[in-house]
Short mmCIF file of C-alpha atoms in Angstrom, two decimals:
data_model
loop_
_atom_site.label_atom_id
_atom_site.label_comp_id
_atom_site.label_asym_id
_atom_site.label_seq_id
_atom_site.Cartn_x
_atom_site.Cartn_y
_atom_site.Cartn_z
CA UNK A 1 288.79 173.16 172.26
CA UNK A 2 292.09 171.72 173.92
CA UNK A 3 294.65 174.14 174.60
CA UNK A 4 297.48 171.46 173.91
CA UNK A 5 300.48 173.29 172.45
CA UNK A 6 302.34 171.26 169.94
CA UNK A 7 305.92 172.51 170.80
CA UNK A 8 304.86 171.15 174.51
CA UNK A 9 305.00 167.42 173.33
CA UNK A 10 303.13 164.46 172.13
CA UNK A 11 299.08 164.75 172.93
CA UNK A 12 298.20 163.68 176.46
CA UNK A 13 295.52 161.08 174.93
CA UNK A 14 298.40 159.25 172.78
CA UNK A 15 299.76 157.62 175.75
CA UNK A 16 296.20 156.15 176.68
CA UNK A 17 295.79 154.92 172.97
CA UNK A 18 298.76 152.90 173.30
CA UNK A 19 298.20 151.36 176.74
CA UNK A 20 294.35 150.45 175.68
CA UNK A 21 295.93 149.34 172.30
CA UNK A 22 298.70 146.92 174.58
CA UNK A 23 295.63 145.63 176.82
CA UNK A 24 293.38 144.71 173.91
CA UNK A 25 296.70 142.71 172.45
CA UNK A 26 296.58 141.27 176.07
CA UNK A 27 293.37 140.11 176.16
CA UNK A 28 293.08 138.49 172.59
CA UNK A 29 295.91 136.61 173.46
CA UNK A 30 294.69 135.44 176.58
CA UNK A 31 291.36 134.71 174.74
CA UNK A 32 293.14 132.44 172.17
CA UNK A 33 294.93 130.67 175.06
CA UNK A 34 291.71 130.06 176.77
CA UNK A 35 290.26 128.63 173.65
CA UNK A 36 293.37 126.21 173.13
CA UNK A 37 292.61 124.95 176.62
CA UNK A 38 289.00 124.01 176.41
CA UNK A 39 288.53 120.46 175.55
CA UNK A 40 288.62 119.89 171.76
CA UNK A 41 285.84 118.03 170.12
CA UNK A 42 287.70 114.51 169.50
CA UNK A 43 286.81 114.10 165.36
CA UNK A 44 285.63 110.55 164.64
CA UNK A 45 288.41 107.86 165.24
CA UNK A 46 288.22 106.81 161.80
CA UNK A 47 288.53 110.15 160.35
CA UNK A 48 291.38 111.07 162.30
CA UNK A 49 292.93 108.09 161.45
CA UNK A 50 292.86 108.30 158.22
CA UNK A 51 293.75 112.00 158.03
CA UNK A 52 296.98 110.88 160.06
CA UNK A 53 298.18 108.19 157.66
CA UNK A 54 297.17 110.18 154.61
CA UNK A 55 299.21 113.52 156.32
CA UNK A 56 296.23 115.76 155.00
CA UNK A 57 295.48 118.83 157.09
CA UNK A 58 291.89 119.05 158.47
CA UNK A 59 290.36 121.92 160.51
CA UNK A 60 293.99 123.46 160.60
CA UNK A 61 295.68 120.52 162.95
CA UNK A 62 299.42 120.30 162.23
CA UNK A 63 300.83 117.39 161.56
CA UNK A 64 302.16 117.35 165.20
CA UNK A 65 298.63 117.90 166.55
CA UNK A 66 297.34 114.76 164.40
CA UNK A 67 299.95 112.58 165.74
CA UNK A 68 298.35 112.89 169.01
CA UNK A 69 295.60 110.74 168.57
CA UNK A 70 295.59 107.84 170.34
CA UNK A 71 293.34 104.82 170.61
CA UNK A 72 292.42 105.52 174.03
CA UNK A 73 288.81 106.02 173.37
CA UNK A 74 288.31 102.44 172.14
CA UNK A 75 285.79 101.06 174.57
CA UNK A 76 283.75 97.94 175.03
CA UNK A 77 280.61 97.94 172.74
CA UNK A 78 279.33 94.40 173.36
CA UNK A 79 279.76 91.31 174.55
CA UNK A 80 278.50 88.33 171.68
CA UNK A 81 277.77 84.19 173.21
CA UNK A 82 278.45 81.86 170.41
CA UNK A 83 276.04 78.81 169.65
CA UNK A 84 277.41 75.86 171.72
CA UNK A 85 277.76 72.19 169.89
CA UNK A 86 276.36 69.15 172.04
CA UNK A 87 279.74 68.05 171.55
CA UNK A 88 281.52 70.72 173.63
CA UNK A 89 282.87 70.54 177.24
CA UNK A 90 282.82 74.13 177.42
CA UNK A 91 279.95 75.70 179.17
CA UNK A 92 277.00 77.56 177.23
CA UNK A 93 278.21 80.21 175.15
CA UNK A 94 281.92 80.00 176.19
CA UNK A 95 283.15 78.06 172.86
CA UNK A 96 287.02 79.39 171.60
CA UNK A 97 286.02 81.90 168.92
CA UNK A 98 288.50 80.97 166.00
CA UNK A 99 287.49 83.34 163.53
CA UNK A 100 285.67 86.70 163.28
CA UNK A 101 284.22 89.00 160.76
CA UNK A 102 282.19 92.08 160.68
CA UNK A 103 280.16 93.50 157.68
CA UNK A 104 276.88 94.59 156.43
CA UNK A 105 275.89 95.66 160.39
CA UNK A 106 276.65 92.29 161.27
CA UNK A 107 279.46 90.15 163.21
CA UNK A 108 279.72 86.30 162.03
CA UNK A 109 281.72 84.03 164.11
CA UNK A 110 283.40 80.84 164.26
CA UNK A 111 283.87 78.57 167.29
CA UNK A 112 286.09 75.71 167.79
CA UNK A 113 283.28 73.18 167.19
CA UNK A 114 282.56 74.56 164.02
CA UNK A 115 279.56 76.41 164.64
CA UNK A 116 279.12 79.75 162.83
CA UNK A 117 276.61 82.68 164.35
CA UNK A 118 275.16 85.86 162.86
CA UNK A 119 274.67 88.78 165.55
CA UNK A 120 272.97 92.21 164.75
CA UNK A 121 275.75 94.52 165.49
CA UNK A 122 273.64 97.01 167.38
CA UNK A 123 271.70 94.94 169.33
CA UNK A 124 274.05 92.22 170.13
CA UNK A 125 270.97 89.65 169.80
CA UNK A 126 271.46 86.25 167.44
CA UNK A 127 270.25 86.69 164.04
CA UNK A 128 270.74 83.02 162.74
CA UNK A 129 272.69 79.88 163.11
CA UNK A 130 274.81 79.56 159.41
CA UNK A 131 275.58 75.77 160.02
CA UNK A 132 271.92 75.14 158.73
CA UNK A 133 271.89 76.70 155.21
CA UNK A 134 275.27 74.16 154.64
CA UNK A 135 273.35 71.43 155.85
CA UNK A 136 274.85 71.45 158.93
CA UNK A 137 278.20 71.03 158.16
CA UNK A 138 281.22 72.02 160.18
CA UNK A 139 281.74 75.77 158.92
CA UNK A 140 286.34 76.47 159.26
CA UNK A 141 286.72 79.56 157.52
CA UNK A 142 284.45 82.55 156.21
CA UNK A 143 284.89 85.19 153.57
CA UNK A 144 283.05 88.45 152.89
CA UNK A 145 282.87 88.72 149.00
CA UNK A 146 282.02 92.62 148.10
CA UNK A 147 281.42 91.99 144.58
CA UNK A 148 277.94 90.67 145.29
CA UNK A 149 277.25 91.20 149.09
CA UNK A 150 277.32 87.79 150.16
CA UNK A 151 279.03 85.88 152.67
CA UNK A 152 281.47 82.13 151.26
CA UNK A 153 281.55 79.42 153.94
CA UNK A 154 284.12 77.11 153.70
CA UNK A 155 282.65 73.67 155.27
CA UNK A 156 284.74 70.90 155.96
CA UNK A 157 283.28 67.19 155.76
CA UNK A 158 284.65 63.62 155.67
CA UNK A 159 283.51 61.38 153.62
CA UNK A 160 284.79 57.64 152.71
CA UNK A 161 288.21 58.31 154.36
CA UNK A 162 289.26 61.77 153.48
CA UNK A 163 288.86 65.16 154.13
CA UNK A 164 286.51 67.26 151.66
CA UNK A 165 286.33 70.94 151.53
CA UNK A 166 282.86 72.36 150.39
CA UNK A 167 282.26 76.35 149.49
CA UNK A 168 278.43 77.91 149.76
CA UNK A 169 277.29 81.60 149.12
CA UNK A 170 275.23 83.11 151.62
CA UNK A 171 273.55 86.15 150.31
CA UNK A 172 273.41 89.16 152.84
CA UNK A 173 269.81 89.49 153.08
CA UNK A 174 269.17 86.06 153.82
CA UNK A 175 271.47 86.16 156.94
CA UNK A 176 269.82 89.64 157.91
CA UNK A 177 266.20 88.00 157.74
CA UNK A 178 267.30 85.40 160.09
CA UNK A 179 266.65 82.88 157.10
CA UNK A 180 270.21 82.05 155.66
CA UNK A 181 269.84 80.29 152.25
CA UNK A 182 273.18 79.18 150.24
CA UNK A 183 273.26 78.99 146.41
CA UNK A 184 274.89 75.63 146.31
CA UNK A 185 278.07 74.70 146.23
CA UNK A 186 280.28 77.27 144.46
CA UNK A 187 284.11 76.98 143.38
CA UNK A 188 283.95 73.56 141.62
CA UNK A 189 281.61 71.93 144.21
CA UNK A 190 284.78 69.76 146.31
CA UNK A 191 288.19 69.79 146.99
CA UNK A 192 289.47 66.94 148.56
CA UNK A 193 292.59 67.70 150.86
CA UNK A 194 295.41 68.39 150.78
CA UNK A 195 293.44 70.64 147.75
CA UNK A 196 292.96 74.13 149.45
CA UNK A 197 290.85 77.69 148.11
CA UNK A 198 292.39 81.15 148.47
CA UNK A 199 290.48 84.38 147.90
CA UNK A 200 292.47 87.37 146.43
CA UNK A 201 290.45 90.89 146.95
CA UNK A 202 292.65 92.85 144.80
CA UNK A 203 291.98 90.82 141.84
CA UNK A 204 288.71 89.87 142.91
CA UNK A 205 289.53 85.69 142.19
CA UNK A 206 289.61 82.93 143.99
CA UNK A 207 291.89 80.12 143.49
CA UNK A 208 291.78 76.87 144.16
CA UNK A 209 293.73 73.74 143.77
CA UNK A 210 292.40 70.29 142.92
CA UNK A 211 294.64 67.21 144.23
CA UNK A 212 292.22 64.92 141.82
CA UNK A 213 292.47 66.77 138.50
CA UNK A 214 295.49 68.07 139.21
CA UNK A 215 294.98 71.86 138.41
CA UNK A 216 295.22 75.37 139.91
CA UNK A 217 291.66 76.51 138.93
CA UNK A 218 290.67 80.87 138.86
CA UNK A 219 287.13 81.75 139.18
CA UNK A 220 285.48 84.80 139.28
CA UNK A 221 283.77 86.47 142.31
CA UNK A 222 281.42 88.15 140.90
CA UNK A 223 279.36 85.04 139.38
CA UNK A 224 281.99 81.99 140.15
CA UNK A 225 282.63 80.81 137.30
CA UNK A 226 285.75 79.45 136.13
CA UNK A 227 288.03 81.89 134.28
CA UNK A 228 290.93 79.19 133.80
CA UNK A 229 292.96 76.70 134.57
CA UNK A 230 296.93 75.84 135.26
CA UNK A 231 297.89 72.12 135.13
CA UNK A 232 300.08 71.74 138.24
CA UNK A 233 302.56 69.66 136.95
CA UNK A 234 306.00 70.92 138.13
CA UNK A 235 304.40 73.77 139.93
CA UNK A 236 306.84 74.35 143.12
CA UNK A 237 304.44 77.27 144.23
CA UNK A 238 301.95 79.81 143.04
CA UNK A 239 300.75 83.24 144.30
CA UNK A 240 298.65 85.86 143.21
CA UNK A 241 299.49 89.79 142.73
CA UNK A 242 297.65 92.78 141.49
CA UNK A 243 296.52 91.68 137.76
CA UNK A 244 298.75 88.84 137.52
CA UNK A 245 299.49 85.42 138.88
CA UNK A 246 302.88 83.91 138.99
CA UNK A 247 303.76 80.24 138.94
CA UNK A 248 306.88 78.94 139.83
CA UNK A 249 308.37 75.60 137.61
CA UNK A 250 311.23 73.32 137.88
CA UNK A 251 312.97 71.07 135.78
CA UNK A 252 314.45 67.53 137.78
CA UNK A 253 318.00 67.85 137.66
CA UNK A 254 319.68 64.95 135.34
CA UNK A 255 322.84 63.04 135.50
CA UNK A 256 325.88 64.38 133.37
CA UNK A 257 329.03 62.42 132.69
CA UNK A 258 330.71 61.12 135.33
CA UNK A 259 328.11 60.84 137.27
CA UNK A 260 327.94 64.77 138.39
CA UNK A 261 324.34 66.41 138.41
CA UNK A 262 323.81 68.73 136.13
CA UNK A 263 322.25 72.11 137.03
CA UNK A 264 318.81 72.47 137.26
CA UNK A 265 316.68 75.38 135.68
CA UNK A 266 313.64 77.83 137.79
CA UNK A 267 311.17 79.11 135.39
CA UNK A 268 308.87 81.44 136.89
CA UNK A 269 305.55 82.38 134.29
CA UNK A 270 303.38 85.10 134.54
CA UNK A 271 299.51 85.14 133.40
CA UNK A 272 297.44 87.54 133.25
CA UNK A 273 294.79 87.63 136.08
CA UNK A 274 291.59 87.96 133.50
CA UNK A 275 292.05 85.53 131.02
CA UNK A 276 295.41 83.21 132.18
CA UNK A 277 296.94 84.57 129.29
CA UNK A 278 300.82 84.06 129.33
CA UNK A 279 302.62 87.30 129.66
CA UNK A 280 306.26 86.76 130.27
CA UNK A 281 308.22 83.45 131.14
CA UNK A 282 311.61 84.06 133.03
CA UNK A 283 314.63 81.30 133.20
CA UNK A 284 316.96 81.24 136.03
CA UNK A 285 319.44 78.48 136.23
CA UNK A 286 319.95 76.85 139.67
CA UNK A 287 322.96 74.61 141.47
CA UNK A 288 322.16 71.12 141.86
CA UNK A 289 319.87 70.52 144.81
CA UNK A 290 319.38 74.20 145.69
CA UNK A 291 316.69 75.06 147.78
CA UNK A 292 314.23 77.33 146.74
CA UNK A 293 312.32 79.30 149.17
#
């Protein structure tokens, strides 16, 4: 039994409580600072990314702490040698890359001489040459269609005088078995220039525009077929937005007494992206010889 007299004061053991309760405050703190200052395990750069755009919190960063990712740890993965034309002055495997595109574990490529290249994307080595499944064709511009995994050249070819472009489907597989096979010519078989194709992955269309019919033609990407069909007459322009497609008409301008111009009139009409069926037509009246950008 202690002989500690209340009257006397507080217990002689309170004063030790509260100097081991201060050091254990000490220590935790200096245990979280410690932990603060070990290296963090960097999330993927993806992730963080997207956790930074979308401002979502994720293992309790703040939104200061997410802004702090940087693309520093971006690194060299692998170097990729094009297939070289006959044609070229360049030496082996140096051809100007114009275009690239990576999908499906795979990075296609275009060089200047119009050669186009499948490389595994892990192994860096040559899967197959593309130019051969378009038979052999110049290959200017590539598209990845999602809607049934397969990969649209566009070829370009000239033939009695003009310039023709040409559209083939590649499916994935084929191009991953090192045995590319197209299913023909898609998107209305030829376009002669200045005719031109345009893919829209919102809508999931492509649209292209005839010089020798004369018509703004919407297929679908899923199977290619043709949807339908805008005569181009008076068309000043045309573009494509999310479930519509806008085309922009106008009317000559005509001569009014006296021999002033009269004004003339912008219509602007908007179809509907699955069926070209006309939702709304708008009128705007213009000055005489107004631009219109």
């Amino acid at each position: 039994m202690s002989n500690w007299d209340r009257s006397t004061g507080p217990h002689p053991s309170a004063g030790s409580k509260r100097v081991h309760a201060l050091i254990e405050q000490q220590q935790l703190q200096a245990d979280q600072e410690a932990l603060w200052k070990q290296p963090r395990q960097r999330e993927p750069l993806l992730t963080a990314l997207f956790s930074r755009q979308t401002g979502s919190s994720r293992k309790g960063l703040s939104a200061r702490q997410r802004s702090q990712v940087t693309l520093s740890d971006i690194q060299l993965q692998g170097i990729f040698y094009t297939a070289q034309a006959q044609s070229s002055t360049l030496p082996l495997g140096q051809a100007e890359v114009v275009e690239v595109i990576s999908n499906a574990g795979m990075v296609i490529a275009i060089n200047r001489s119009g050669r186009c290249t499948a490389f595994c994307r892990v192994s860096g080595r040559v899967l197959c040459e593309l130019n051969s499944a378009c038979f052999e064709e110049d290959i200017s511009a590539l598209y990845w269609n999602k809607c049934n995994w397969s990969l649209v050249v566009v070829t370009v070819a000239n033939e009695e005088e003009c310039t023709c472009l040409r559209c083939y489907s590649i499916p994935a597989q084929s191009i991953k078995g090192r045995r590319p096979v197209a299913r023909g010519r898609i998107l209305g078989g030829e376009l002669k220039v200045p005719g031109f194709v345009e893919f829209d992955d919102v809508n999931d269309r492509a649209l292209t525009h005839c010089v020798t019919s004369r018509r703004y033609n919407v297929y679908d990407l899923y199977n290619y077929h043709l949807i339908f069909s805008i005569n181009d007459v008076d068309v000043e322009g045309i573009q494509m937005s999310p479930g519509v497609i806008m085309s922009q008409h106008v009317s000559a301008s005509e001569e009014g007494s006296g021999g002033m111009k009269r004004s003339q009139q912008l219509k602007l009409r908007l179809r509907d992206m699955r069926d070209g069926a006309l939702l709304k037509e708008i009128a705007l009246s213009l000055e005489p010889d107004c631009p219109i950008d």
